[in-house]
mmCIF file of C-alpha atoms in Angstrom:
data_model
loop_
_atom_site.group_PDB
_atom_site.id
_atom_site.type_symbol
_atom_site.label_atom_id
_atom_site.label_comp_id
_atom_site.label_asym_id
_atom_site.label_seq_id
_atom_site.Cartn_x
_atom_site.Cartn_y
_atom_site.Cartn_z
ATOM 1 C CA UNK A 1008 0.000 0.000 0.000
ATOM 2 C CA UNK A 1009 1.207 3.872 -1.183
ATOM 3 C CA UNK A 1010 1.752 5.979 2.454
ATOM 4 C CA UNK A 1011 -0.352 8.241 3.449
ATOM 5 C CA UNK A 1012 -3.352 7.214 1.604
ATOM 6 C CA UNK A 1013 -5.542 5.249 4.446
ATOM 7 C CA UNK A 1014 -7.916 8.140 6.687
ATOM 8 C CA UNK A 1015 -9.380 5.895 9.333
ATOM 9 C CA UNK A 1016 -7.976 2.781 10.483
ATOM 10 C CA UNK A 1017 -10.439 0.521 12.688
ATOM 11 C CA UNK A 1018 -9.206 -2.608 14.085
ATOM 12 C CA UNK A 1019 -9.312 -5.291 16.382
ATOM 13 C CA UNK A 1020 -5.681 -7.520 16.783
ATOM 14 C CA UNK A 1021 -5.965 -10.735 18.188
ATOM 15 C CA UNK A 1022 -5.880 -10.218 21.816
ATOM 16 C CA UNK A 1023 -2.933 -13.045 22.664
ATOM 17 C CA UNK A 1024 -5.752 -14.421 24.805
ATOM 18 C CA UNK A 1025 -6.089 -18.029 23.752
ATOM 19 C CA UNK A 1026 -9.138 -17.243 21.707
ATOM 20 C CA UNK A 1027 -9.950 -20.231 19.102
ATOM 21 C CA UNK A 1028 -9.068 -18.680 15.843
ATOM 22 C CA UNK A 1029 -8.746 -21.282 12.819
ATOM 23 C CA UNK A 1030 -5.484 -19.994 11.174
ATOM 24 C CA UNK A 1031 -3.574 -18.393 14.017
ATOM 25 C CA UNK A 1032 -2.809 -19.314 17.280
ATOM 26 C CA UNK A 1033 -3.446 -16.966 20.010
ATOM 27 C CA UNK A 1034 -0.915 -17.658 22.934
ATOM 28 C CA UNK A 1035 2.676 -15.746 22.225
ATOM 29 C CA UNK A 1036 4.760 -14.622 24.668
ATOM 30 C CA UNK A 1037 3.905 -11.451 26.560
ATOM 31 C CA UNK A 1038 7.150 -9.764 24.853
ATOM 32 C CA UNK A 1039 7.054 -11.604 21.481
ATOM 33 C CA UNK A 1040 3.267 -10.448 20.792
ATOM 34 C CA UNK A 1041 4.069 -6.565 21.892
ATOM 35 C CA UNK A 1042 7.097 -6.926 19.811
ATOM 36 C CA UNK A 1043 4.816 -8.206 17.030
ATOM 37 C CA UNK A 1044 1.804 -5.082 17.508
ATOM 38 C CA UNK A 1045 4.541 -2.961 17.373
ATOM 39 C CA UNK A 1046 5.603 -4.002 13.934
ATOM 40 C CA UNK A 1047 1.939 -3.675 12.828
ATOM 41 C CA UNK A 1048 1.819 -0.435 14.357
ATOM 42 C CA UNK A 1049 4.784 0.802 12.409
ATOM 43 C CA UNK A 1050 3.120 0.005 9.513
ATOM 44 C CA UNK A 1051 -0.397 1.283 10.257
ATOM 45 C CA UNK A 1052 1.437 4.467 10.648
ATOM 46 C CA UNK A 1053 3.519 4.406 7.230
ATOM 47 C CA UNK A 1054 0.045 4.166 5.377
ATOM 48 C CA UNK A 1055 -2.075 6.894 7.773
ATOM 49 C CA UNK A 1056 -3.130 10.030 6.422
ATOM 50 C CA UNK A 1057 -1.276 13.254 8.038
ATOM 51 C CA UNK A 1058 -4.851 14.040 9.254
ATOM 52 C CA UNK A 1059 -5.600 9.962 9.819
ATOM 53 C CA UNK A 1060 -7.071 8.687 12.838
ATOM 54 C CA UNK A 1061 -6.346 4.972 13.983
ATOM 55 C CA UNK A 1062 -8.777 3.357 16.538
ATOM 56 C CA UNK A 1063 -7.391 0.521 18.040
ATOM 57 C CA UNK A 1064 -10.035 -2.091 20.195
ATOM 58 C CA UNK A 1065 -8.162 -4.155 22.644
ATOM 59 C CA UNK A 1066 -8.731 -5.944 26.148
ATOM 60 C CA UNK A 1067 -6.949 -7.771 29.038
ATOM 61 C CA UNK A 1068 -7.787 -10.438 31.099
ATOM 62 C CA UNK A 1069 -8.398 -10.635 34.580
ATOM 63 C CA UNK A 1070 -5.385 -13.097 35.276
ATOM 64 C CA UNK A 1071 -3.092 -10.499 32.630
ATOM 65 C CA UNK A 1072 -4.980 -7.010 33.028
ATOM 66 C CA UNK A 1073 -1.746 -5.501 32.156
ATOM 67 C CA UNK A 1074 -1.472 -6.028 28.470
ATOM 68 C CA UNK A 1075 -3.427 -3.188 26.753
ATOM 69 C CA UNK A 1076 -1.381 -0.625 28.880
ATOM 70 C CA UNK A 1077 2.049 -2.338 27.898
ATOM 71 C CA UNK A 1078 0.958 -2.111 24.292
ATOM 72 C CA UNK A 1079 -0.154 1.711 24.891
ATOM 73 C CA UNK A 1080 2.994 2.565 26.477
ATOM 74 C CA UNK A 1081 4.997 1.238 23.504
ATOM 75 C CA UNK A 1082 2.714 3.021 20.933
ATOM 76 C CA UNK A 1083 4.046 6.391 22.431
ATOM 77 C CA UNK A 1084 7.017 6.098 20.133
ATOM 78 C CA UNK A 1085 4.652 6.049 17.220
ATOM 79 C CA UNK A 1086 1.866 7.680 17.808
ATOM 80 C CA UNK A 1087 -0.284 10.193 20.237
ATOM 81 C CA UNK A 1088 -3.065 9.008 22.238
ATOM 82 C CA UNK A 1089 -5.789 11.874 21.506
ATOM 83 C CA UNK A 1090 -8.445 9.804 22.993
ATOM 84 C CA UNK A 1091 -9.371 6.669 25.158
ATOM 85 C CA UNK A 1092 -12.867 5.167 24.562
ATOM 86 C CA UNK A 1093 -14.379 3.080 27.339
ATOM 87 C CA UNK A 1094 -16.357 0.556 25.027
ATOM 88 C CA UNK A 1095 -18.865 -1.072 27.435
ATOM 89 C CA UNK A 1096 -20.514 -3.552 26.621
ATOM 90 C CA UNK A 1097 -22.721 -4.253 29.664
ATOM 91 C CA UNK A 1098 -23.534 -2.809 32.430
ATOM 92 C CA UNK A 1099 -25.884 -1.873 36.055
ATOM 93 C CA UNK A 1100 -27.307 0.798 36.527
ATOM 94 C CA UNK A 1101 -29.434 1.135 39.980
ATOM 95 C CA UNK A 1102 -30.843 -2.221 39.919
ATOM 96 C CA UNK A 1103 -31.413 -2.810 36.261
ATOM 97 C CA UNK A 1104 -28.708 -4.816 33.679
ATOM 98 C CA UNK A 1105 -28.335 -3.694 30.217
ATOM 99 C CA UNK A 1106 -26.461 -6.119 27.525
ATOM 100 C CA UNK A 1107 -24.727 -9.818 28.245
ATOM 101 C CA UNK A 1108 -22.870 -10.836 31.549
ATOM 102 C CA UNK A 1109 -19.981 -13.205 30.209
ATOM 103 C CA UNK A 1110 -19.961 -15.610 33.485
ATOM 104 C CA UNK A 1111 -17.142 -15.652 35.630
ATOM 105 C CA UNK A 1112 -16.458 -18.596 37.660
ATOM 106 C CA UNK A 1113 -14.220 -16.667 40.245
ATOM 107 C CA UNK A 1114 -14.625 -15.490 43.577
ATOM 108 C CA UNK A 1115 -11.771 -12.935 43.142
ATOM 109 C CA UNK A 1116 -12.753 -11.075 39.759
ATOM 110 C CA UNK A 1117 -15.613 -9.095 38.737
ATOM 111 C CA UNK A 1118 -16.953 -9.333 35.261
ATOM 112 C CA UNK A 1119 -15.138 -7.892 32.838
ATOM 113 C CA UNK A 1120 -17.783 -5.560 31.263
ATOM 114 C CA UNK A 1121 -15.574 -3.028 29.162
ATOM 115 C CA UNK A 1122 -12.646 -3.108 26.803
ATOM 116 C CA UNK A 1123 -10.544 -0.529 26.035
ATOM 117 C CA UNK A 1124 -10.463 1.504 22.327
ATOM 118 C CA UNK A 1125 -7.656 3.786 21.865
ATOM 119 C CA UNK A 1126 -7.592 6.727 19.242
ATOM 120 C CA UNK A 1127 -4.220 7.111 18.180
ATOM 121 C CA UNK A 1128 -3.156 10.098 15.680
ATOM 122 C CA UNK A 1129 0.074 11.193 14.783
ATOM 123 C CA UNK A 1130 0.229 14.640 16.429
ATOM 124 C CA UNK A 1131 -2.867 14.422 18.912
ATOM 125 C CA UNK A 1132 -4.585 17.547 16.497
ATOM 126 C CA UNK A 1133 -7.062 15.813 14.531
ATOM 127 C CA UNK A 1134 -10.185 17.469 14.074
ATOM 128 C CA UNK A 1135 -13.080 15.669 15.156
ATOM 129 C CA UNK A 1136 -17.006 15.300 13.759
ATOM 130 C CA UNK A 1137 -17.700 14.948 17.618
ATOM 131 C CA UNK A 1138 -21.765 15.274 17.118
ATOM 132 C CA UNK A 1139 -21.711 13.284 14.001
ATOM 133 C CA UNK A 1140 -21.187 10.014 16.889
ATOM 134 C CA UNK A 1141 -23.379 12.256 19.064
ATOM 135 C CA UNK A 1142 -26.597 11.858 21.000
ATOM 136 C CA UNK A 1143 -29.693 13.562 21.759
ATOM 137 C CA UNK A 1144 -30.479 16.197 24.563
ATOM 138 C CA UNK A 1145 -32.348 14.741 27.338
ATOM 139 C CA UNK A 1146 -33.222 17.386 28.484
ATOM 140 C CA UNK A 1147 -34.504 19.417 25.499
ATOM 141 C CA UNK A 1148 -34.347 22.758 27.173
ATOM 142 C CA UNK A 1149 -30.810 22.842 27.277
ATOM 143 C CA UNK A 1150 -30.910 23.455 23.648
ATOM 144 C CA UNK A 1151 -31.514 26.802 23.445
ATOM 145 C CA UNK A 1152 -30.409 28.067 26.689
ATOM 146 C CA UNK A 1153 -27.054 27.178 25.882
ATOM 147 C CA UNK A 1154 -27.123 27.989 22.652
ATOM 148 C CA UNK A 1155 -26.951 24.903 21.020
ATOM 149 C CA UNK A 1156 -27.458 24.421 16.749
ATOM 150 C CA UNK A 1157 -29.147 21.353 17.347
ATOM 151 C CA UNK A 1158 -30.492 18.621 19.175
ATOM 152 C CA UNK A 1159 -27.046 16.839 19.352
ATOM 153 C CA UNK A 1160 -24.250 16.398 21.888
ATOM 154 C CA UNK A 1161 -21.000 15.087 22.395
ATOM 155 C CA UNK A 1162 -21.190 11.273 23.336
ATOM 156 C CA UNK A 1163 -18.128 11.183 25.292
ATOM 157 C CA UNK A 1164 -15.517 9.076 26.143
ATOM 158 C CA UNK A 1165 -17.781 5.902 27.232
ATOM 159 C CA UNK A 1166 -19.505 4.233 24.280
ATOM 160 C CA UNK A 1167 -22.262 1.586 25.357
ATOM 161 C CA UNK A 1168 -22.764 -1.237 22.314
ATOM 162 C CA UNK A 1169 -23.851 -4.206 23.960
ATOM 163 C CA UNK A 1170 -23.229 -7.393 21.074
ATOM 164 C CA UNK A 1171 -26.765 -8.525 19.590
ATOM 165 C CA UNK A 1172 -27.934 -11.938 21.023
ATOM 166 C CA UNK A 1173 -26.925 -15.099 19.666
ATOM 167 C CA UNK A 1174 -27.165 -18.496 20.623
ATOM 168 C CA UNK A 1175 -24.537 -20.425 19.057
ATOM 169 C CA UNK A 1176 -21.390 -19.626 17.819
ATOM 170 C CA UNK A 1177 -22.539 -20.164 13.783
ATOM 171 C CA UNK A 1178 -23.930 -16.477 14.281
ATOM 172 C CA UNK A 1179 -20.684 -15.094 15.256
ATOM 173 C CA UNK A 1180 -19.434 -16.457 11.854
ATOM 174 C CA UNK A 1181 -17.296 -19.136 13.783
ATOM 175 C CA UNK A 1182 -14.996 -16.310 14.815
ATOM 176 C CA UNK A 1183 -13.989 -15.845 18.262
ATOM 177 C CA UNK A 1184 -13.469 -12.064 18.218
ATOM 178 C CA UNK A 1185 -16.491 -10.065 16.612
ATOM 179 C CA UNK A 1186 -17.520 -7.022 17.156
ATOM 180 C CA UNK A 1187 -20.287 -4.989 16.809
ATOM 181 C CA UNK A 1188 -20.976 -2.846 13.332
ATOM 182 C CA UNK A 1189 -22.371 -0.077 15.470
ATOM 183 C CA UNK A 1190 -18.139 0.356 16.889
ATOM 184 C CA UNK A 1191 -16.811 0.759 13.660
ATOM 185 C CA UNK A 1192 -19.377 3.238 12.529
ATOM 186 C CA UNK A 1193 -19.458 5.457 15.530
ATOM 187 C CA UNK A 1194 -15.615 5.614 14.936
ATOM 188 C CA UNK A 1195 -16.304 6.178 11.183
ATOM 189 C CA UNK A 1196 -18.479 8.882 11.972
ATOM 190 C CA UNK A 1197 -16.215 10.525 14.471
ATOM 191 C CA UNK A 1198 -13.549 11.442 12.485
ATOM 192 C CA UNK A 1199 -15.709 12.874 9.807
ATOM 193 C CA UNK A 1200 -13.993 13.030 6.687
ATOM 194 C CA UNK A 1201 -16.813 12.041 4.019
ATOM 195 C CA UNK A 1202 -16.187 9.242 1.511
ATOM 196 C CA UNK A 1203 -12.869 7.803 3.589
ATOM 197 C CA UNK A 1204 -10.112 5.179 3.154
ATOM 198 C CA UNK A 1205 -10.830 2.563 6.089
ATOM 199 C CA UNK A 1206 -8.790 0.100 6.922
ATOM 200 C CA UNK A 1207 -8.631 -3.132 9.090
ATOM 201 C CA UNK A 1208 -5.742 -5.155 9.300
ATOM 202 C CA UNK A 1209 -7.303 -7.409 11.288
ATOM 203 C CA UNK A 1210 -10.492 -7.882 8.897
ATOM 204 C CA UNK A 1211 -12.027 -11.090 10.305
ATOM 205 C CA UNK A 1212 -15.336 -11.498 8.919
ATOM 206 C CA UNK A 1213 -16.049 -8.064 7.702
ATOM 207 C CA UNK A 1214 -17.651 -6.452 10.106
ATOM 208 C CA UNK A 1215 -15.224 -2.997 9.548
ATOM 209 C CA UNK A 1216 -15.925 -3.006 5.872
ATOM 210 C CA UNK A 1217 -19.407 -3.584 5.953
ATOM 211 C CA UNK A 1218 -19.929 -0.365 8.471
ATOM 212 C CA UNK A 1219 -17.200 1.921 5.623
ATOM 213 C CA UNK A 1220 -20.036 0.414 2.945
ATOM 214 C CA UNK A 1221 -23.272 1.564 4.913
ATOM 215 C CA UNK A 1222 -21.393 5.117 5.347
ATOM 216 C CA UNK A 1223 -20.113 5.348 2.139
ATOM 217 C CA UNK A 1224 -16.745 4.831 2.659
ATOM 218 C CA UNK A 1225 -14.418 2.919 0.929
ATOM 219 C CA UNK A 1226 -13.350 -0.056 3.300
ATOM 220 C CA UNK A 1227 -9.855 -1.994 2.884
ATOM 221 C CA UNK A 1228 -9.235 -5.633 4.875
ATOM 222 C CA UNK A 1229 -6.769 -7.656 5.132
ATOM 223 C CA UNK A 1230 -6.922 -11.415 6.832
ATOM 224 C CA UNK A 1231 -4.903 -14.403 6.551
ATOM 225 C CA UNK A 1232 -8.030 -16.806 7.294
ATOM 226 C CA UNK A 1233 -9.703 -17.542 3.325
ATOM 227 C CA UNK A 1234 -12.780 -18.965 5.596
ATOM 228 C CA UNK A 1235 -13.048 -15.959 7.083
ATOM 229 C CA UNK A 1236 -12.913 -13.767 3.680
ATOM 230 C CA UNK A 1237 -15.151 -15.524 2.158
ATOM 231 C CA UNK A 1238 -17.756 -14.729 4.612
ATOM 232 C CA UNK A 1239 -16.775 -11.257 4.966
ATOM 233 C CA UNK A 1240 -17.231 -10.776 1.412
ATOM 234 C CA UNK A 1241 -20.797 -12.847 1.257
ATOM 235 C CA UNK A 1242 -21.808 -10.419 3.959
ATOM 236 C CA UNK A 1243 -21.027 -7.536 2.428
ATOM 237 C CA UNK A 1244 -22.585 -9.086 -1.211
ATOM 238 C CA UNK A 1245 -25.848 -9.711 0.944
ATOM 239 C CA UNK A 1246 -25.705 -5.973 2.499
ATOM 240 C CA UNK A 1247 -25.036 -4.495 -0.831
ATOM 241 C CA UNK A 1248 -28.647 -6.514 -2.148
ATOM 242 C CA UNK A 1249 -31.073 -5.257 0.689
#
């Protein structure tokens, strides 16, 4: 790929969990696999627009909650972290549950209810469309007495998706690591630029590409796994027909 040509790059690395992937095996050592991200990062950042933003979705354990923050500690020589997003994906509020508890069979650890997304930019100055990924007023009357355009503001730094329901692993594509399309879009949307390059080097099963085709962007994956590219590209055939 020519540098400088990809605006937005969303993706999700394998998280050197021991997740069941069919083509790659995900146990390295703690050092080999930062060593490894760091090489990807280096060339994420040869292909980046200037003006680029990369988001970057990745989580610990509860046995090795460390990882993420070696990985962002090591991406300081490459990049600037303008933003970390909370992504939760369940959580209590009062007394009510919203999305899927993951069972833990633990007494020591609580659920692990959030991962971590990190917007990395080369200088820490890119502009932002930050109520394009924006939400309504609740309360309407702030509106106009604070002088608001619209009905729209910022959606902060804590982003709750919760993952549709699904009861067998067939609809997560037999892939171990999904996300949902509504993460790739809202990053999409944040940075703003209309018609972008977006990338993910991590493609799986599409899910990135199929949120830069809803939005009109042009979407670029790469994935070692042909099982896995053949059903990204059959879902974005069948979004491309409704």
């Amino acid at each position: 790929m020519k540098a400088g040509t990809v605006d937005v790059v969303i993706t999700s690395p394998p998280y050197n969990i021991g997740l069941g992937y069919l083509s790659y095996k995900d146990r390295r050592s703690e050092d080999d696999y930062l060593d490894w991200m760091m090489d990807v990062a280096r060339a994420v950042r040869r292909v980046m627009n200037p003006e680029g933003s990369f988001f970057l979705n990745i989580a610990g354990t509860s046995s090795e909650p460390w990882l993420p923050f070696e990985l962002a500690v090591r991406l300081r020589e490459l990049f600037v972290l303008q933003n970390h997003i909370s992504w939760v994906k369940s959580i209590a509020v009062g007394e009510t549950s919203f999305g899927h508890f993951k069972p833990v069979n633990s007494g020591r650890y609580l659920n692990r209810n959030h991962e971590h997304l990190f917007h990395l930019t080369l200088k820490g100055d890119v502009p932002l469309k930050r109520l394009d990924a924006g939400v309504p007023f609740k309360d309407k009357s702030n509106i106009a007495r604070r002088g608001h355009a619209q009905d729209r503001r910022c959606r902060g730094d804590t982003w709750f998706i919760p993952y549709e329901t699904v009861r067998d692993r067939q609809q997560k594509f037999n892939h171990p690591g999904t996300f949902p399309i509504a993460l790739p879009e809202l990053c999409i949307r944040l940075h703003g630029q209309p018609a972008p390059v977006v990338l993910d080097p991590f493609m799986g099963t599409g899910t990135t590409l199929l949120a830069a085709a809803r939005l009109q962007a042009h979407g670029i994956g790469i994935e070692i796994d042909p099982a896995y590219v053949a059903i990204a590209r059959q879902r974005l055939k069948d979004q491309s027909s409704d």
